[in-house]
Coordinates of C-alpha atoms in Angstrom, one line a residue:
Chain A
X372 CA -6.8 11.6 -7.8
X373 CA -3.7 10.6 -9.9
X374 CA -4.0 7.2 -10.8
X375 CA -0.3 5.2 -11.7
X376 CA -0.4 2.0 -13.8
X377 CA 2.1 -0.4 -13.7
X378 CA 3.8 -3.3 -16.1
X379 CA 4.3 -5.8 -16.5
X380 CA 1.9 -7.4 -14.0
X381 CA 4.1 -10.8 -14.0
X382 CA 7.5 -11.6 -14.4
X383 CA 9.7 -14.4 -14.4
X384 CA 12.9 -14.4 -14.1
X385 CA 16.0 -17.1 -13.8
X386 CA 18.1 -16.2 -10.5
X387 CA 20.6 -14.1 -11.8
X388 CA 18.7 -11.9 -14.5
X389 CA 17.5 -8.3 -14.2
X390 CA 13.7 -7.0 -13.7
X391 CA 12.3 -3.8 -14.2
X392 CA 9.1 -2.7 -14.1
X393 CA 7.4 0.3 -15.0
X394 CA 5.0 2.9 -13.8
X395 CA 3.5 5.5 -16.2
X396 CA 0.4 8.8 -14.9
X397 CA -1.6 10.3 -17.4
X398 CA -0.5 13.8 -15.1
X399 CA 2.3 14.9 -13.4
X400 CA 3.0 13.4 -10.1
X401 CA 4.5 15.1 -7.3
X402 CA 6.1 12.1 -5.7
X403 CA 6.4 8.9 -6.5
X404 CA 7.4 5.5 -3.4
X405 CA 7.6 2.3 -3.9
X406 CA 7.0 -0.7 -1.7
X407 CA 7.6 -4.2 -1.6
X408 CA 5.6 -6.8 -0.7
X409 CA 6.9 -10.8 0.4
X410 CA 4.1 -12.9 -0.3
X411 CA 1.7 -13.3 2.5
X412 CA 3.0 -10.3 4.3
X413 CA 2.2 -7.1 4.2
X414 CA 3.5 -3.5 2.1
X415 CA 6.4 -2.4 2.7
X416 CA 8.3 1.2 1.9
X417 CA 11.9 1.0 0.0
X418 CA 12.3 4.7 -1.3
X419 CA 10.4 7.9 -2.5
X420 CA 11.4 9.7 -5.0
X421 CA 10.5 14.0 -5.7
X422 CA 12.9 15.4 -8.2
X423 CA 12.6 15.1 -12.3
X424 CA 15.5 12.6 -13.6
X425 CA 15.7 10.9 -10.3
X426 CA 18.0 8.0 -9.5
X427 CA 18.1 6.2 -6.1
X428 CA 20.2 2.7 -5.6
X429 CA 19.8 0.5 -3.1
X430 CA 22.1 -2.5 -3.5
X431 CA 21.3 -3.6 -7.0
X432 CA 18.0 -1.8 -6.7
X433 CA 18.1 1.2 -9.3
X434 CA 14.6 3.4 -8.6
X435 CA 14.4 6.2 -11.7
X436 CA 11.6 9.2 -11.8
X437 CA 11.5 10.7 -14.8
X438 CA 12.3 13.4 -16.4
X439 CA 8.1 15.0 -17.3
X440 CA 7.3 13.1 -13.6
X441 CA 5.2 11.4 -15.5
X442 CA 6.3 7.8 -14.9
X443 CA 8.9 6.0 -12.9
X444 CA 11.3 2.8 -13.1
X445 CA 12.7 0.5 -10.5
X446 CA 15.4 -1.8 -12.5
X447 CA 16.9 -4.8 -10.1
X448 CA 20.2 -5.7 -11.2
X449 CA 21.6 -9.3 -11.0
X450 CA 17.7 -11.1 -8.9
X451 CA 18.1 -12.9 -6.6
X452 CA 15.5 -15.3 -4.5
X453 CA 15.6 -13.0 -2.1
X454 CA 14.3 -10.3 -4.6
X455 CA 10.9 -12.4 -4.6
X456 CA 7.5 -10.8 -3.8
X457 CA 5.1 -8.1 -5.8
X458 CA 6.4 -4.0 -6.0
X459 CA 4.4 -1.7 -5.9
X460 CA 4.5 2.4 -7.3
X461 CA 2.5 4.8 -5.5
X462 CA 1.2 8.7 -5.6
X463 CA -0.3 10.9 -3.9
X464 CA -4.0 11.3 -4.2
X465 CA -4.5 15.4 -2.8
X466 CA -1.7 14.4 -0.3
X467 CA -4.3 12.4 1.8
X468 CA -3.7 8.9 1.1
X469 CA -1.2 7.0 -2.1
X470 CA -3.6 5.1 -5.0
X471 CA -1.5 2.5 -5.4
X472 CA -0.9 0.8 -9.2
X473 CA -2.2 -3.2 -9.1
X474 CA 1.8 -4.8 -9.1
X475 CA 3.9 -6.3 -10.4
X476 CA 4.8 -10.0 -9.5
X477 CA 8.6 -11.0 -9.4
X478 CA 8.6 -14.7 -9.3
X479 CA 12.6 -15.7 -9.2
X480 CA 13.6 -19.9 -10.1
X481 CA 17.3 -20.7 -8.7
Chain B
X722 CA 8.2 -1.2 12.9
X723 CA 5.5 1.7 13.2
X724 CA 3.9 0.2 16.5
X725 CA 0.3 -0.6 14.3
X726 CA -1.5 -3.5 15.4
X727 CA -4.0 -5.2 13.8
X728 CA -7.0 -7.1 15.0
X729 CA -8.6 -9.6 14.6
X730 CA -5.6 -10.8 11.9
X731 CA -8.0 -13.3 10.6
X732 CA -11.5 -13.9 10.3
X733 CA -14.5 -16.4 9.2
X734 CA -18.3 -15.0 9.4
X735 CA -21.7 -15.6 7.0
X736 CA -23.0 -13.0 4.9
X737 CA -25.6 -10.0 6.6
X738 CA -23.5 -10.5 10.1
X739 CA -21.7 -7.2 10.9
X740 CA -17.5 -6.6 11.1
X741 CA -15.0 -5.2 12.8
X742 CA -12.0 -4.4 12.3
X743 CA -9.6 -2.9 14.6
X744 CA -6.3 -0.2 13.7
X745 CA -4.4 0.5 17.1
X746 CA -1.0 2.4 17.1
X747 CA 1.5 3.6 19.3
X748 CA 3.3 6.5 17.5
X749 CA 0.7 9.3 17.7
X750 CA 0.0 9.8 13.5
X751 CA -2.5 11.9 12.6
X752 CA -3.2 10.1 9.2
X753 CA -4.6 6.2 9.4
X754 CA -5.5 4.3 6.5
X755 CA -7.7 1.3 5.3
X756 CA -6.8 -0.4 2.2
X757 CA -8.2 -4.1 0.7
X758 CA -6.4 -5.2 -1.6
X759 CA -7.6 -8.3 -4.4
X760 CA -6.2 -10.2 -7.1
X761 CA -5.7 -8.4 -9.4
X762 CA -6.4 -4.8 -8.0
X763 CA -3.8 -3.7 -6.0
X764 CA -4.1 -2.0 -2.6
X765 CA -7.8 0.1 -3.6
X766 CA -8.1 2.6 -0.6
X767 CA -11.6 2.4 1.4
X768 CA -11.7 4.7 3.9
X769 CA -8.6 7.8 5.6
X770 CA -8.6 9.6 8.9
X771 CA -7.5 12.6 9.3
X772 CA -7.4 13.2 13.1
X773 CA -10.1 12.7 15.6
X774 CA -13.2 12.8 14.8
X775 CA -12.1 13.2 11.0
X776 CA -13.2 10.9 8.3
X777 CA -12.8 10.9 4.5
X778 CA -13.6 8.1 1.6
X779 CA -11.4 6.0 -0.3
X780 CA -12.1 5.0 -3.8
X781 CA -14.5 1.4 -2.7
X782 CA -15.7 2.7 0.7
X783 CA -19.9 1.5 0.0
X784 CA -20.2 -1.1 2.4
X785 CA -17.5 0.0 5.0
X786 CA -18.0 2.7 7.9
X787 CA -15.6 3.5 10.3
X788 CA -15.0 5.6 12.8
X789 CA -11.9 7.3 14.7
X790 CA -12.9 9.3 18.1
X791 CA -9.3 8.5 19.5
X792 CA -5.7 9.3 17.9
X793 CA -4.9 5.3 18.3
X794 CA -7.3 3.7 16.6
X795 CA -9.6 3.6 13.8
X796 CA -12.5 0.7 12.8
X797 CA -13.7 -0.7 10.4
X798 CA -17.2 -1.7 10.1
X799 CA -18.7 -3.4 7.5
X800 CA -22.5 -3.7 9.2
X801 CA -23.5 -6.5 6.7
X802 CA -21.4 -9.0 5.4
X803 CA -20.5 -9.8 1.5
X804 CA -19.1 -12.9 0.2
X805 CA -17.7 -9.7 -1.9
X806 CA -15.8 -7.8 0.8
X807 CA -13.6 -11.6 1.1
X808 CA -10.5 -9.2 1.3
X809 CA -7.6 -8.8 2.5
X810 CA -7.4 -5.4 4.9
X811 CA -5.1 -3.5 5.9
X812 CA -4.4 -0.9 8.0
X813 CA -1.8 2.5 8.0
X814 CA -0.3 4.9 9.1
X815 CA 2.0 8.2 7.1
X816 CA 4.8 9.3 9.0
X817 CA 5.4 12.6 7.9
X818 CA 9.3 13.8 8.3
X819 CA 11.2 17.1 6.1
X820 CA 11.9 14.4 3.1
X821 CA 8.0 12.9 2.8
X822 CA 5.2 11.5 3.9
X823 CA 5.2 7.8 4.7
X824 CA 2.9 5.1 4.7
X825 CA 3.9 2.1 6.9
X826 CA 1.3 -0.6 7.0
X827 CA 0.1 -3.5 9.6
X828 CA -0.2 -7.2 8.7
X829 CA -2.8 -7.0 7.3
X830 CA -6.4 -8.7 8.4
X831 CA -7.9 -11.9 6.1
X832 CA -11.3 -11.5 6.2
X833 CA -13.1 -15.0 4.8
X834 CA -16.6 -14.2 4.2
X835 CA -19.5 -17.3 3.8

């Protein structure tokens, strides 16, 4: 399957600071998905990127897919306490299931 | 809400006992999955199903079996539970659309093996 590595594992920011998490693969990905999991909750789908160099925005969240389709990033502008949680990237493994990165846990201090 | 119900939501069991977790979906999706989540390991695929009686192993399938006798139900069985199987178990379904395939998770089943 297509393994994805995420960095950093943890990030602690002050409210209002920006945050970025990165997802990298040694192989070309057909697409990449991002999920958010609040503490005690279940992962929730955020977005899917398919095209090389694709950039998508959701309010303060910006998602990018690299030109070579081997990496992706999620950037949050001006974090808020509601952004707390773990962010996962995921890539298909032969089409039936997703392989998830280990996630980046974001803590936002007011 | 993808119409996924997991049961039980919480369970404590003793080492060596069999345990079955149930996942029920109401939207007739073909693909269903069982993942486990552990600190430092993220979400790891245990087994998945691509139709009634059609299942396959994921990356951490040892010690687990699954069954899917109806489209709506996907069962995960620990034949003889071990402490290493203490984890949070998530069932998921895949929704296929023109824009792509999206995974939706159930709320999770917290299993403690003592």
